[in-house]
Amino acid sequence: MLDKIIETIALHARGDGALISEETNILDLDVDSLCVLKIIMDIEGAFGVRFNDEEIVEIRTPKDIENAILAKFA
């Protein structure tokens, strides 16, 4: 799951996507807020989940996204 999340982020990030790890802050990847929303929407579609506004605000890293998805299936 984490690999798919990182792959999705890398598609939208400027720079070398290979440098993205589970603890990389998404905002450190030189993405704007629209790009972050696109990333979230792509991940929601890929995993069949929906994040509410509070969850989106808390997401900083790929690991945060993975944890949010896992919490929805718990």
mmCIF file of N, CA, C and O in Angstrom:
data_model
loop_
_atom_site.group_PDB
_atom_site.id
_atom_site.type_symbol
_atom_site.label_atom_id
_atom_site.label_comp_id
_atom_site.label_asym_id
_atom_site.label_seq_id
_atom_site.Cartn_x
_atom_site.Cartn_y
_atom_site.Cartn_z
ATOM 1 N N MET A 1 0.818 -1.183 0.000
ATOM 2 C CA MET A 1 0.000 0.000 0.000
ATOM 3 C C MET A 1 0.869 1.257 0.000
ATOM 4 O O MET A 1 0.602 2.193 -0.739
ATOM 5 N N LEU A 2 1.890 1.255 0.837
ATOM 6 C CA LEU A 2 2.758 2.422 0.942
ATOM 7 C C LEU A 2 3.452 2.709 -0.388
ATOM 8 O O LEU A 2 3.587 3.878 -0.781
ATOM 9 N N ASP A 3 3.849 1.674 -1.100
ATOM 10 C CA ASP A 3 4.497 1.865 -2.404
ATOM 11 C C ASP A 3 3.562 2.557 -3.392
ATOM 12 O O ASP A 3 3.986 3.451 -4.133
ATOM 13 N N LYS A 4 2.297 2.174 -3.394
ATOM 14 C CA LYS A 4 1.312 2.789 -4.281
ATOM 15 C C LYS A 4 1.085 4.256 -3.904
ATOM 16 O O LYS A 4 0.950 5.129 -4.776
ATOM 17 N N ILE A 5 1.047 4.545 -2.621
ATOM 18 C CA ILE A 5 0.883 5.920 -2.149
ATOM 19 C C ILE A 5 2.061 6.773 -2.601
ATOM 20 O O ILE A 5 1.880 7.863 -3.145
ATOM 21 N N ILE A 6 3.266 6.266 -2.398
ATOM 22 C CA ILE A 6 4.471 7.010 -2.792
ATOM 23 C C ILE A 6 4.507 7.190 -4.304
ATOM 24 O O ILE A 6 4.849 8.269 -4.803
ATOM 25 N N GLU A 7 4.132 6.175 -5.047
ATOM 26 C CA GLU A 7 4.094 6.262 -6.504
ATOM 27 C C GLU A 7 3.115 7.349 -6.951
ATOM 28 O O GLU A 7 3.420 8.131 -7.857
ATOM 29 N N THR A 8 1.964 7.420 -6.320
ATOM 30 C CA THR A 8 0.966 8.429 -6.656
ATOM 31 C C THR A 8 1.489 9.826 -6.356
ATOM 32 O O THR A 8 1.335 10.752 -7.163
ATOM 33 N N ILE A 9 2.124 9.999 -5.216
ATOM 34 C CA ILE A 9 2.697 11.296 -4.865
ATOM 35 C C ILE A 9 3.781 11.681 -5.853
ATOM 36 O O ILE A 9 3.851 12.820 -6.314
ATOM 37 N N ALA A 10 4.619 10.728 -6.227
ATOM 38 C CA ALA A 10 5.730 10.995 -7.152
ATOM 39 C C ALA A 10 5.230 11.464 -8.517
ATOM 40 O O ALA A 10 5.896 12.264 -9.174
ATOM 41 N N LEU A 11 4.065 10.993 -8.927
ATOM 42 C CA LEU A 11 3.513 11.424 -10.218
ATOM 43 C C LEU A 11 3.216 12.919 -10.239
ATOM 44 O O LEU A 11 3.263 13.556 -11.291
ATOM 45 N N HIS A 12 2.904 13.480 -9.086
ATOM 46 C CA HIS A 12 2.536 14.888 -8.993
ATOM 47 C C HIS A 12 3.675 15.781 -8.506
ATOM 48 O O HIS A 12 3.611 17.001 -8.685
ATOM 49 N N ALA A 13 4.671 15.201 -7.878
ATOM 50 C CA ALA A 13 5.748 15.985 -7.266
ATOM 51 C C ALA A 13 6.739 16.467 -8.308
ATOM 52 O O ALA A 13 6.989 15.796 -9.301
ATOM 53 N N ARG A 14 7.271 17.626 -8.028
ATOM 54 C CA ARG A 14 8.365 18.130 -8.862
ATOM 55 C C ARG A 14 9.666 17.599 -8.267
ATOM 56 O O ARG A 14 9.812 17.534 -7.063
ATOM 57 N N GLY A 15 10.576 17.223 -9.108
ATOM 58 C CA GLY A 15 11.839 16.695 -8.613
ATOM 59 C C GLY A 15 11.885 15.186 -8.718
ATOM 60 O O GLY A 15 11.081 14.564 -9.396
ATOM 61 N N ASP A 16 12.810 14.604 -8.008
ATOM 62 C CA ASP A 16 13.070 13.175 -8.081
ATOM 63 C C ASP A 16 12.129 12.398 -7.168
ATOM 64 O O ASP A 16 12.266 12.417 -5.947
ATOM 65 N N GLY A 17 11.174 11.715 -7.752
ATOM 66 C CA GLY A 17 10.225 10.922 -6.993
ATOM 67 C C GLY A 17 10.870 9.777 -6.245
ATOM 68 O O GLY A 17 10.312 9.271 -5.271
ATOM 69 N N ALA A 18 12.048 9.352 -6.695
ATOM 70 C CA ALA A 18 12.746 8.241 -6.031
ATOM 71 C C ALA A 18 13.220 8.629 -4.627
ATOM 72 O O ALA A 18 13.522 7.759 -3.825
ATOM 73 N N LEU A 19 13.261 9.918 -4.344
ATOM 74 C CA LEU A 19 13.720 10.379 -3.036
ATOM 75 C C LEU A 19 12.602 10.435 -1.998
ATOM 76 O O LEU A 19 12.833 10.774 -0.851
ATOM 77 N N ILE A 20 11.383 10.109 -2.400
ATOM 78 C CA ILE A 20 10.248 10.158 -1.485
ATOM 79 C C ILE A 20 10.245 8.898 -0.618
ATOM 80 O O ILE A 20 10.290 7.782 -1.131
ATOM 81 N N SER A 21 10.172 9.104 0.684
ATOM 82 C CA SER A 21 10.090 7.981 1.626
ATOM 83 C C SER A 21 8.781 8.090 2.397
ATOM 84 O O SER A 21 8.017 9.031 2.221
ATOM 85 N N GLU A 22 8.560 7.137 3.278
ATOM 86 C CA GLU A 22 7.323 7.144 4.056
ATOM 87 C C GLU A 22 7.225 8.341 4.992
ATOM 88 O O GLU A 22 6.144 8.723 5.409
ATOM 89 N N GLU A 23 8.350 8.959 5.324
ATOM 90 C CA GLU A 23 8.362 10.094 6.250
ATOM 91 C C GLU A 23 8.584 11.445 5.552
ATOM 92 O O GLU A 23 8.725 12.459 6.224
ATOM 93 N N THR A 24 8.597 11.467 4.234
ATOM 94 C CA THR A 24 8.771 12.715 3.497
ATOM 95 C C THR A 24 7.538 13.588 3.678
ATOM 96 O O THR A 24 6.414 13.132 3.463
ATOM 97 N N ASN A 25 7.751 14.835 4.063
ATOM 98 C CA ASN A 25 6.638 15.778 4.157
ATOM 99 C C ASN A 25 6.232 16.159 2.742
ATOM 100 O O ASN A 25 7.055 16.640 1.957
ATOM 101 N N ILE A 26 4.984 15.941 2.411
ATOM 102 C CA ILE A 26 4.500 16.197 1.055
ATOM 103 C C ILE A 26 4.719 17.654 0.656
ATOM 104 O O ILE A 26 5.074 17.951 -0.486
ATOM 105 N N LEU A 27 4.567 18.572 1.602
ATOM 106 C CA LEU A 27 4.743 19.993 1.286
ATOM 107 C C LEU A 27 6.195 20.349 0.987
ATOM 108 O O LEU A 27 6.467 21.377 0.376
ATOM 109 N N ASP A 28 7.132 19.508 1.385
ATOM 110 C CA ASP A 28 8.546 19.725 1.072
ATOM 111 C C ASP A 28 8.874 19.367 -0.379
ATOM 112 O O ASP A 28 9.996 19.574 -0.828
ATOM 113 N N LEU A 29 7.898 18.830 -1.101
ATOM 114 C CA LEU A 29 8.122 18.392 -2.477
ATOM 115 C C LEU A 29 7.797 19.484 -3.491
ATOM 116 O O LEU A 29 7.667 19.218 -4.668
ATOM 117 N N ASP A 30 7.639 20.711 -3.018
ATOM 118 C CA ASP A 30 7.364 21.852 -3.897
ATOM 119 C C ASP A 30 6.061 21.653 -4.668
ATOM 120 O O ASP A 30 6.018 21.790 -5.889
ATOM 121 N N VAL A 31 5.016 21.260 -3.941
ATOM 122 C CA VAL A 31 3.690 21.111 -4.536
ATOM 123 C C VAL A 31 2.776 22.176 -3.958
ATOM 124 O O VAL A 31 2.917 22.565 -2.800
ATOM 125 N N ASP A 32 1.850 22.652 -4.771
ATOM 126 C CA ASP A 32 0.899 23.637 -4.266
ATOM 127 C C ASP A 32 -0.339 22.929 -3.721
ATOM 128 O O ASP A 32 -0.467 21.703 -3.802
ATOM 129 N N SER A 33 -1.255 23.705 -3.165
ATOM 130 C CA SER A 33 -2.428 23.110 -2.522
ATOM 131 C C SER A 33 -3.312 22.367 -3.520
ATOM 132 O O SER A 33 -3.895 21.331 -3.183
ATOM 133 N N LEU A 34 -3.402 22.844 -4.750
ATOM 134 C CA LEU A 34 -4.183 22.146 -5.770
ATOM 135 C C LEU A 34 -3.573 20.783 -6.074
ATOM 136 O O LEU A 34 -4.280 19.782 -6.214
ATOM 137 N N CYS A 35 -2.267 20.727 -6.124
ATOM 138 C CA CYS A 35 -1.568 19.473 -6.380
ATOM 139 C C CYS A 35 -1.791 18.489 -5.226
ATOM 140 O O CYS A 35 -2.001 17.300 -5.454
ATOM 141 N N VAL A 36 -1.776 18.991 -4.006
ATOM 142 C CA VAL A 36 -2.036 18.129 -2.850
ATOM 143 C C VAL A 36 -3.442 17.548 -2.947
ATOM 144 O O VAL A 36 -3.648 16.352 -2.692
ATOM 145 N N LEU A 37 -4.410 18.359 -3.346
ATOM 146 C CA LEU A 37 -5.775 17.853 -3.506
ATOM 147 C C LEU A 37 -5.857 16.796 -4.599
ATOM 148 O O LEU A 37 -6.573 15.800 -4.448
ATOM 149 N N LYS A 38 -5.109 16.985 -5.678
ATOM 150 C CA LYS A 38 -5.081 15.977 -6.743
ATOM 151 C C LYS A 38 -4.497 14.666 -6.226
ATOM 152 O O LYS A 38 -4.987 13.585 -6.551
ATOM 153 N N ILE A 39 -3.448 14.761 -5.436
ATOM 154 C CA ILE A 39 -2.835 13.570 -4.843
ATOM 155 C C ILE A 39 -3.861 12.844 -3.977
ATOM 156 O O ILE A 39 -4.046 11.630 -4.095
ATOM 157 N N ILE A 40 -4.539 13.593 -3.117
ATOM 158 C CA ILE A 40 -5.539 13.002 -2.225
ATOM 159 C C ILE A 40 -6.654 12.343 -3.033
ATOM 160 O O ILE A 40 -7.067 11.211 -2.738
ATOM 161 N N MET A 41 -7.142 13.021 -4.061
ATOM 162 C CA MET A 41 -8.215 12.470 -4.884
ATOM 163 C C MET A 41 -7.772 11.193 -5.592
ATOM 164 O O MET A 41 -8.531 10.218 -5.670
ATOM 165 N N ASP A 42 -6.545 11.175 -6.104
ATOM 166 C CA ASP A 42 -6.028 9.972 -6.766
ATOM 167 C C ASP A 42 -5.920 8.809 -5.780
ATOM 168 O O ASP A 42 -6.243 7.664 -6.112
ATOM 169 N N ILE A 43 -5.471 9.103 -4.567
ATOM 170 C CA ILE A 43 -5.333 8.056 -3.555
ATOM 171 C C ILE A 43 -6.710 7.568 -3.114
ATOM 172 O O ILE A 43 -6.919 6.363 -2.942
ATOM 173 N N GLU A 44 -7.655 8.486 -2.957
ATOM 174 C CA GLU A 44 -9.022 8.075 -2.614
ATOM 175 C C GLU A 44 -9.574 7.130 -3.675
ATOM 176 O O GLU A 44 -10.172 6.101 -3.348
ATOM 177 N N GLY A 45 -9.351 7.461 -4.930
ATOM 178 C CA GLY A 45 -9.830 6.606 -6.016
ATOM 179 C C GLY A 45 -9.132 5.258 -6.048
ATOM 180 O O GLY A 45 -9.768 4.219 -6.273
ATOM 181 N N ALA A 46 -7.844 5.254 -5.817
ATOM 182 C CA ALA A 46 -7.070 4.016 -5.882
ATOM 183 C C ALA A 46 -7.444 3.039 -4.767
ATOM 184 O O ALA A 46 -7.428 1.827 -4.971
ATOM 185 N N PHE A 47 -7.791 3.581 -3.602
ATOM 186 C CA PHE A 47 -8.058 2.714 -2.453
ATOM 187 C C PHE A 47 -9.531 2.656 -2.064
ATOM 188 O O PHE A 47 -9.899 1.983 -1.100
ATOM 189 N N GLY A 48 -10.372 3.370 -2.795
ATOM 190 C CA GLY A 48 -11.806 3.319 -2.513
ATOM 191 C C GLY A 48 -12.190 3.900 -1.167
ATOM 192 O O GLY A 48 -13.067 3.370 -0.485
ATOM 193 N N VAL A 49 -11.523 4.972 -0.770
ATOM 194 C CA VAL A 49 -11.818 5.635 0.511
ATOM 195 C C VAL A 49 -12.116 7.110 0.259
ATOM 196 O O VAL A 49 -11.831 7.628 -0.825
ATOM 197 N N ARG A 50 -12.667 7.765 1.267
ATOM 198 C CA ARG A 50 -12.882 9.213 1.234
ATOM 199 C C ARG A 50 -12.328 9.781 2.529
ATOM 200 O O ARG A 50 -12.611 9.271 3.613
ATOM 201 N N PHE A 51 -11.535 10.824 2.397
ATOM 202 C CA PHE A 51 -11.004 11.509 3.575
ATOM 203 C C PHE A 51 -11.865 12.722 3.866
ATOM 204 O O PHE A 51 -12.235 13.453 2.953
ATOM 205 N N ASN A 52 -12.162 12.950 5.144
ATOM 206 C CA ASN A 52 -12.882 14.169 5.500
ATOM 207 C C ASN A 52 -11.872 15.310 5.667
ATOM 208 O O ASN A 52 -10.655 15.089 5.647
ATOM 209 N N ASP A 53 -12.379 16.510 5.830
ATOM 210 C CA ASP A 53 -11.508 17.687 5.901
ATOM 211 C C ASP A 53 -10.499 17.599 7.044
ATOM 212 O O ASP A 53 -9.342 17.990 6.886
ATOM 213 N N GLU A 54 -10.929 17.089 8.184
ATOM 214 C CA GLU A 54 -10.029 16.987 9.329
ATOM 215 C C GLU A 54 -8.873 16.029 9.037
ATOM 216 O O GLU A 54 -7.732 16.283 9.424
ATOM 217 N N GLU A 55 -9.175 14.938 8.367
ATOM 218 C CA GLU A 55 -8.117 13.976 8.012
ATOM 219 C C GLU A 55 -7.135 14.596 7.026
ATOM 220 O O GLU A 55 -5.920 14.421 7.167
ATOM 221 N N ILE A 56 -7.644 15.310 6.051
ATOM 222 C CA ILE A 56 -6.771 15.921 5.044
ATOM 223 C C ILE A 56 -5.821 16.916 5.687
ATOM 224 O O ILE A 56 -4.632 16.957 5.357
ATOM 225 N N VAL A 57 -6.318 17.699 6.628
ATOM 226 C CA VAL A 57 -5.480 18.694 7.306
ATOM 227 C C VAL A 57 -4.349 18.020 8.084
ATOM 228 O O VAL A 57 -3.247 18.561 8.179
ATOM 229 N N GLU A 58 -4.599 16.829 8.613
ATOM 230 C CA GLU A 58 -3.602 16.123 9.415
ATOM 231 C C GLU A 58 -2.562 15.376 8.584
ATOM 232 O O GLU A 58 -1.514 14.993 9.096
ATOM 233 N N ILE A 59 -2.829 15.164 7.322
ATOM 234 C CA ILE A 59 -1.918 14.393 6.471
ATOM 235 C C ILE A 59 -0.689 15.219 6.131
ATOM 236 O O ILE A 59 -0.792 16.330 5.607
ATOM 237 N N ARG A 60 0.467 14.667 6.444
ATOM 238 C CA ARG A 60 1.743 15.328 6.139
ATOM 239 C C ARG A 60 2.667 14.440 5.301
ATOM 240 O O ARG A 60 3.434 14.933 4.507
ATOM 241 N N THR A 61 2.595 13.130 5.550
ATOM 242 C CA THR A 61 3.546 12.203 4.938
ATOM 243 C C THR A 61 2.810 11.026 4.294
ATOM 244 O O THR A 61 1.635 10.784 4.602
ATOM 245 N N PRO A 62 3.489 10.277 3.433
ATOM 246 C CA PRO A 62 2.875 9.057 2.906
ATOM 247 C C PRO A 62 2.447 8.096 4.014
ATOM 248 O O PRO A 62 1.413 7.444 3.910
ATOM 249 N N LYS A 63 3.211 8.021 5.088
ATOM 250 C CA LYS A 63 2.851 7.154 6.218
ATOM 251 C C LYS A 63 1.551 7.618 6.860
ATOM 252 O O LYS A 63 0.722 6.796 7.258
ATOM 253 N N ASP A 64 1.348 8.937 6.954
ATOM 254 C CA ASP A 64 0.080 9.469 7.477
ATOM 255 C C ASP A 64 -1.095 9.017 6.610
ATOM 256 O O ASP A 64 -2.159 8.668 7.128
ATOM 257 N N ILE A 65 -0.891 9.033 5.302
ATOM 258 C CA ILE A 65 -1.945 8.601 4.384
ATOM 259 C C ILE A 65 -2.238 7.121 4.602
ATOM 260 O O ILE A 65 -3.395 6.712 4.691
ATOM 261 N N GLU A 66 -1.189 6.320 4.690
ATOM 262 C CA GLU A 66 -1.378 4.889 4.911
ATOM 263 C C GLU A 66 -2.134 4.635 6.216
ATOM 264 O O GLU A 66 -3.083 3.839 6.244
ATOM 265 N N ASN A 67 -1.759 5.328 7.263
ATOM 266 C CA ASN A 67 -2.425 5.154 8.554
ATOM 267 C C ASN A 67 -3.897 5.562 8.482
ATOM 268 O O ASN A 67 -4.762 4.896 9.066
ATOM 269 N N ALA A 68 -4.198 6.631 7.755
ATOM 270 C CA ALA A 68 -5.584 7.083 7.608
ATOM 271 C C ALA A 68 -6.411 6.044 6.844
ATOM 272 O O ALA A 68 -7.573 5.783 7.187
ATOM 273 N N ILE A 69 -5.810 5.449 5.824
ATOM 274 C CA ILE A 69 -6.522 4.416 5.049
ATOM 275 C C ILE A 69 -6.750 3.194 5.926
ATOM 276 O O ILE A 69 -7.855 2.639 5.962
ATOM 277 N N LEU A 70 -5.730 2.742 6.625
ATOM 278 C CA LEU A 70 -5.862 1.571 7.484
ATOM 279 C C LEU A 70 -6.911 1.778 8.575
ATOM 280 O O LEU A 70 -7.652 0.858 8.913
ATOM 281 N N ALA A 71 -7.005 2.989 9.100
ATOM 282 C CA ALA A 71 -8.003 3.294 10.126
ATOM 283 C C ALA A 71 -9.417 3.154 9.590
ATOM 284 O O ALA A 71 -10.330 2.780 10.313
ATOM 285 N N LYS A 72 -9.593 3.428 8.299
ATOM 286 C CA LYS A 72 -10.922 3.310 7.703
ATOM 287 C C LYS A 72 -11.357 1.846 7.565
ATOM 288 O O LYS A 72 -12.535 1.566 7.508
ATOM 289 N N PHE A 73 -10.398 0.947 7.475
ATOM 290 C CA PHE A 73 -10.710 -0.478 7.319
ATOM 291 C C PHE A 73 -10.653 -1.238 8.640
ATOM 292 O O PHE A 73 -10.873 -2.446 8.658
ATOM 293 N N ALA A 74 -10.334 -0.541 9.715
ATOM 294 C CA ALA A 74 -10.224 -1.201 11.025
ATOM 295 C C ALA A 74 -11.574 -1.415 11.654
ATOM 296 O O ALA A 74 -12.540 -0.819 11.371
#
